[in-house]
Structure formats: structure tokens, C-alpha cells
Tab-separated table of C-alpha atoms in Angstrom:
chain	number	residue	atom	x	y	z
A	1	LYS	CA	-18.206	7.818	5.734
A	2	ALA	CA	-16.028	9.606	3.234
A	3	GLY	CA	-12.811	7.879	2.242
A	4	VAL	CA	-9.286	9.217	2.102
A	5	THR	CA	-9.129	12.143	-0.295
A	6	GLN	CA	-5.995	13.181	-2.131
A	7	THR	CA	-5.601	16.352	-4.134
A	8	PRO	CA	-4.757	17.017	-6.814
A	9	ARG	CA	-5.246	13.778	-8.728
A	10	TYR	CA	-2.749	14.688	-11.444
A	11	LEU	CA	0.191	17.045	-11.587
A	12	ILE	CA	2.790	17.903	-14.178
A	13	LYS	CA	5.872	19.747	-12.972
A	14	THR	CA	9.223	20.733	-14.380
A	15	ARG	CA	12.570	19.557	-13.051
A	16	GLY	CA	13.793	21.783	-10.260
A	17	GLN	CA	10.344	22.908	-9.181
A	18	GLN	CA	8.720	21.945	-5.927
A	19	VAL	CA	5.327	20.385	-5.323
A	20	THR	CA	2.885	19.985	-2.450
A	21	LEU	CA	0.402	17.136	-2.268
A	22	SER	CA	-2.531	17.026	0.108
A	23	CYS	CA	-4.279	14.215	1.947
A	24	SER	CA	-7.485	14.362	3.975
A	25	PRO	CA	-7.858	11.247	6.129
A	26	ILE	CA	-11.049	9.511	7.127
A	27	SER	CA	-12.761	11.406	9.922
A	28	GLY	CA	-11.423	10.257	13.277
A	29	HIS	CA	-8.221	8.765	11.881
A	30	ARG	CA	-5.110	10.242	13.423
A	31	SER	CA	-2.423	8.382	11.536
A	32	VAL	CA	-1.501	9.362	7.998
A	33	SER	CA	1.204	7.635	5.993
A	34	TRP	CA	2.573	8.292	2.526
A	35	TYR	CA	3.854	5.886	-0.108
A	36	GLN	CA	5.508	6.261	-3.491
A	37	GLN	CA	4.497	3.777	-6.180
A	38	THR	CA	6.606	3.291	-9.306
A	39	PRO	CA	6.765	0.437	-11.833
A	40	GLY	CA	10.375	-0.279	-10.949
A	41	GLN	CA	10.422	0.041	-7.168
A	42	GLY	CA	6.808	-0.798	-6.342
A	43	LEU	CA	5.244	0.652	-3.212
A	44	GLN	CA	7.722	2.327	-0.904
A	45	PHE	CA	7.051	3.939	2.442
A	46	LEU	CA	7.843	7.633	2.723
A	47	PHE	CA	6.745	8.658	6.230
A	48	GLU	CA	3.998	8.446	8.803
A	49	TYR	CA	2.436	11.096	11.009
A	50	PHE	CA	0.357	10.724	14.134
A	51	SER	CA	-1.075	13.670	16.021
A	52	GLU	CA	1.128	16.097	14.091
A	53	THR	CA	4.341	14.165	14.880
A	54	GLN	CA	6.415	12.211	12.406
A	55	ARG	CA	6.826	8.745	13.904
A	56	ASN	CA	8.468	6.869	11.098
A	57	LYS	CA	10.437	7.746	7.990
A	58	GLY	CA	11.463	5.741	4.967
A	59	ASN	CA	14.638	5.812	2.970
A	60	PHE	CA	14.099	8.919	0.880
A	61	PRO	CA	16.274	12.016	0.514
A	62	GLY	CA	15.600	15.139	2.520
A	63	ARG	CA	13.887	16.694	-0.511
A	64	PHE	CA	10.842	14.729	0.577
A	65	SER	CA	9.135	16.174	3.608
A	66	GLY	CA	5.733	16.221	5.169
A	67	ARG	CA	3.612	17.588	7.910
A	68	GLN	CA	0.323	16.977	9.612
A	69	PHE	CA	-2.117	19.546	10.862
A	70	SER	CA	-4.241	19.536	13.997
A	71	ASN	CA	-7.245	18.281	12.002
A	72	SER	CA	-5.108	15.306	10.868
A	73	ARG	CA	-4.896	16.514	7.269
A	74	SER	CA	-1.439	15.965	5.891
A	75	GLU	CA	0.721	17.424	3.177
A	76	MET	CA	3.867	16.167	1.588
A	77	ASN	CA	6.337	18.359	-0.206
A	78	VAL	CA	8.994	17.468	-2.716
A	79	SER	CA	11.561	20.139	-3.486
A	80	THR	CA	13.952	20.371	-6.411
A	81	LEU	CA	12.039	17.814	-8.436
A	82	GLU	CA	13.915	15.207	-10.436
A	83	LEU	CA	12.657	13.102	-13.325
A	84	GLY	CA	12.842	10.043	-11.071
A	85	ASP	CA	10.254	11.545	-8.733
A	86	SER	CA	7.578	10.806	-11.312
A	87	ALA	CA	5.290	8.374	-9.535
A	88	LEU	CA	1.917	7.735	-8.007
A	89	TYR	CA	1.902	9.059	-4.454
A	90	LEU	CA	-0.512	7.298	-2.141
A	91	CYS	CA	-1.743	8.423	1.204
A	92	ALA	CA	-3.236	6.063	3.773
A	93	SER	CA	-5.009	6.770	7.025
A	94	SER	CA	-5.767	4.644	10.027
A	95	TRP	CA	-7.164	5.198	13.462
A	96	ARG	CA	-3.894	4.958	15.325
A	97	GLY	CA	-1.297	3.486	12.977
A	98	ASP	CA	-1.457	-0.177	13.875
A	99	THR	CA	-4.913	-0.807	12.497
A	100	GLU	CA	-6.229	-1.238	8.972
A	101	ALA	CA	-4.866	1.354	6.576
A	102	PHE	CA	-7.312	2.952	4.131
A	103	PHE	CA	-5.754	4.277	0.960
A	104	GLY	CA	-6.602	7.246	-1.173
A	105	GLN	CA	-6.779	7.220	-4.974
A	106	GLY	CA	-3.360	8.762	-5.207
A	107	THR	CA	-1.781	11.754	-6.892
A	108	ARG	CA	0.018	11.016	-10.115
A	109	LEU	CA	3.029	13.288	-10.414
A	110	THR	CA	4.842	13.629	-13.702
A	111	VAL	CA	8.134	15.512	-13.792
A	112	VAL	CA	9.252	16.706	-17.213
B	1	ALA	CA	16.274	-6.046	6.657
B	2	GLN	CA	12.559	-6.706	6.528
B	3	ARG	CA	11.529	-7.839	3.106
B	4	VAL	CA	8.490	-9.239	1.326
B	5	THR	CA	8.889	-11.315	-1.812
B	6	GLN	CA	6.188	-12.199	-4.290
B	7	PRO	CA	7.915	-14.431	-6.814
B	8	GLU	CA	5.231	-14.259	-9.508
B	9	LYS	CA	4.659	-10.949	-11.290
B	10	LEU	CA	1.879	-12.468	-13.382
B	11	LEU	CA	-0.471	-15.361	-12.689
B	12	SER	CA	-3.171	-16.573	-15.005
B	13	VAL	CA	-5.711	-19.257	-14.138
B	14	PHE	CA	-9.050	-20.404	-15.504
B	15	LYS	CA	-12.339	-19.643	-13.822
B	16	GLY	CA	-13.190	-22.347	-11.315
B	17	ALA	CA	-9.568	-23.420	-10.876
B	18	PRO	CA	-7.728	-23.063	-7.554
B	19	VAL	CA	-5.553	-20.016	-7.033
B	20	GLU	CA	-2.441	-19.614	-4.924
B	21	LEU	CA	-0.468	-16.379	-4.784
B	22	LYS	CA	2.864	-16.821	-3.096
B	23	CYS	CA	4.371	-14.529	-0.495
B	24	ASN	CA	7.550	-14.997	1.494
B	25	TYR	CA	8.917	-12.633	4.065
B	26	SER	CA	11.983	-11.961	6.155
B	27	TYR	CA	11.396	-10.327	9.513
B	28	SER	CA	13.060	-10.487	12.884
B	29	GLY	CA	10.341	-10.932	15.469
B	30	SER	CA	6.654	-11.716	15.146
B	31	PRO	CA	5.409	-10.328	11.858
B	32	GLU	CA	1.973	-8.978	11.166
B	33	LEU	CA	1.064	-9.741	7.569
B	34	PHE	CA	-1.555	-8.491	5.167
B	35	TRP	CA	-2.857	-8.994	1.678
B	36	TYR	CA	-3.971	-5.873	-0.166
B	37	VAL	CA	-5.829	-5.896	-3.474
B	38	GLN	CA	-6.246	-3.308	-6.179
B	39	TYR	CA	-9.043	-3.881	-8.673
B	40	SER	CA	-8.988	-2.021	-11.969
B	41	ARG	CA	-9.488	1.724	-11.460
B	42	GLN	CA	-10.042	1.287	-7.732
B	43	ARG	CA	-7.938	2.209	-4.748
B	44	LEU	CA	-5.729	-0.184	-2.867
B	45	GLN	CA	-7.764	-1.954	-0.190
B	46	LEU	CA	-7.167	-4.487	2.536
B	47	LEU	CA	-8.202	-8.008	1.614
B	48	LEU	CA	-7.204	-9.784	4.802
B	49	ARG	CA	-4.775	-9.754	7.700
B	50	HIS	CA	-3.375	-12.833	9.347
B	51	ILE	CA	-4.353	-11.952	12.908
B	52	SER	CA	-8.053	-11.821	12.036
B	53	ARG	CA	-8.000	-15.304	10.495
B	54	GLU	CA	-10.965	-14.336	8.323
B	55	SER	CA	-11.941	-15.603	4.913
B	56	ILE	CA	-12.707	-12.684	2.623
B	57	LYS	CA	-14.305	-13.247	-0.791
B	58	GLY	CA	-13.342	-16.898	-0.439
B	59	PHE	CA	-9.652	-16.104	0.048
B	60	THR	CA	-7.631	-17.412	2.977
B	61	ALA	CA	-4.010	-17.056	3.982
B	62	ASP	CA	-2.108	-18.940	6.643
B	63	LEU	CA	1.024	-17.651	8.268
B	64	ASN	CA	3.730	-20.324	8.209
B	65	LYS	CA	6.541	-19.122	10.419
B	66	GLY	CA	8.710	-22.130	9.649
B	67	GLU	CA	8.664	-21.421	5.934
B	68	THR	CA	8.267	-17.644	6.455
B	69	SER	CA	5.360	-17.662	4.048
B	70	PHE	CA	1.893	-16.150	3.858
B	71	HIS	CA	0.425	-17.539	0.662
B	72	LEU	CA	-3.033	-16.437	-0.465
B	73	LYS	CA	-5.398	-19.166	-1.601
B	74	LYS	CA	-8.832	-19.569	-3.075
B	75	PRO	CA	-10.290	-22.934	-4.070
B	76	PHE	CA	-12.374	-21.734	-7.029
B	77	ALA	CA	-11.344	-18.595	-8.910
B	78	GLN	CA	-13.951	-16.170	-10.207
B	79	GLU	CA	-13.556	-13.619	-12.994
B	80	GLU	CA	-14.031	-10.751	-10.537
B	81	ASP	CA	-10.880	-11.883	-8.715
B	82	SER	CA	-8.754	-10.446	-11.524
B	83	ALA	CA	-6.694	-7.728	-9.866
B	84	MET	CA	-3.283	-6.758	-8.544
B	85	TYR	CA	-2.452	-8.398	-5.215
B	86	TYR	CA	0.141	-7.148	-2.754
B	87	CYS	CA	1.490	-8.951	0.250
B	88	ALA	CA	2.749	-6.669	3.024
B	89	LEU	CA	4.054	-6.700	6.549
B	90	ILE	CA	3.843	-3.919	9.075
B	91	GLN	CA	7.008	-2.603	10.630
B	92	GLY	CA	6.725	-0.057	13.379
B	93	ALA	CA	4.195	2.735	13.261
B	94	GLN	CA	2.074	2.119	10.193
B	95	LYS	CA	5.055	1.380	7.985
B	96	LEU	CA	3.886	-1.191	5.486
B	97	VAL	CA	6.570	-3.063	3.605
B	98	PHE	CA	5.068	-4.297	0.355
B	99	GLY	CA	6.024	-7.018	-2.055
B	100	GLN	CA	6.239	-6.181	-5.730
B	101	GLY	CA	2.762	-7.472	-6.382
B	102	THR	CA	1.201	-10.224	-8.485
B	103	ARG	CA	-1.205	-9.467	-11.295
B	104	LEU	CA	-3.851	-12.172	-11.253
B	105	THR	CA	-5.903	-12.775	-14.381
B	106	ILE	CA	-8.848	-15.146	-14.353
B	107	ASN	CA	-9.673	-16.480	-17.779
B	108	PRO	CA	-13.287	-17.362	-18.589
């Protein structure tokens, strides 16, 4: 079956802009979680959605938000981009959130 | 706070030698621990989880609650084991708390 798909793979944005990243989970998976990966901070949890509801949120400012649609696809949005938001953003899906998480290839965001 | 520590950023061993990647955690309650691996140019993938008690690609990991450790071991390293390894615990609904990772290099 197809894996987790993230689009776009690469993005370059300017400070102050906003960006939307997309994640299509594995068919049948209802849980989607997002992570930020940077060289300094490593992999950090952003939030998790299950059946269109946010169940868990990490320690990120309100500029980071997300949503999940009825088909389990998820988007995350970052508003008022800062240079420090440059990172690899990973999406992971699982059947119900407490089972194996399957990761996408990530979206590499560069803020200039 | 829940925390995962991987003390070695880099680990280099020779092919055929034993490998041990260290992982320590702090967690109040019964933790569920994982090892994830990322091979070059590939996505992050689950290597093993402690509750399954499996041996994957020759790797094993035992949860030691007394020492709060979950070290990853393999008796004989192979060149294809070169990768980035992350130890993680799950906290709540699909919230994985990752260590900083260990880059393992197997020398021929």
C-alpha cells in the first residue's frame, strides 16, 4: 500500500509569510501527527489529530496550527514565518495513535 | 518531564564487531519505548518496540526499568547497519518523544 505522502517536498519562503504543508496518511490510518526536525533541537512533536480532532499538542507557539479532514488528510500551517522555522517537517500516520507510526519523507522548509 | 537521552552523537565500529547504542529515559509510569532508524535518503522507520520483544535485522533491545535504559544491541555489525538511530518513548496519543539520535557508522 502507498506510504505517507507529504507535499511539497521543498519550500522556500520569506520571513513574515505563511505556509501550508500537506500530509496524506496511509489508507485506513486515522491518526496523523506532525514533527519538526532541526539539527539543534532534533525531532520535536507538534500535534496529533485523530478523526478530525486535535488530541495532543506540543510546545510550539500559536503560529503553528493544523487540521485534519474527514478523509484523514492533514495540513499544518505556520503563520508569520521566522528564520528559526526553517526545518524538516515530518508527518506520521498510524491506525489509531498508539500503534506503529509510519513517517513521510518530510517537507523541507527554508525561511529566508 | 519525560525525556530520552542518547549520550553518543556518533558511534563508529568495525564490521563484525558488537554494537551497542545507548538510550536512557525518564518517565513517570510504564513507558513504551521504540527504536527508529533512518538510512541514508530514506524515511524514518520503526526498527523495534519493546513490547513486541522481536529481533529485527539482528538487533535487540531490553527495557531495564531499574536503570531506566533501553539500549540497542547487535552482536555482529554489518555495513548496511550504518544509519541514524533514534530512541523514543510514546507519551499520550501518538506523541513520540525522541532522543537526539546516534549516527552509527560501520567501517569495513
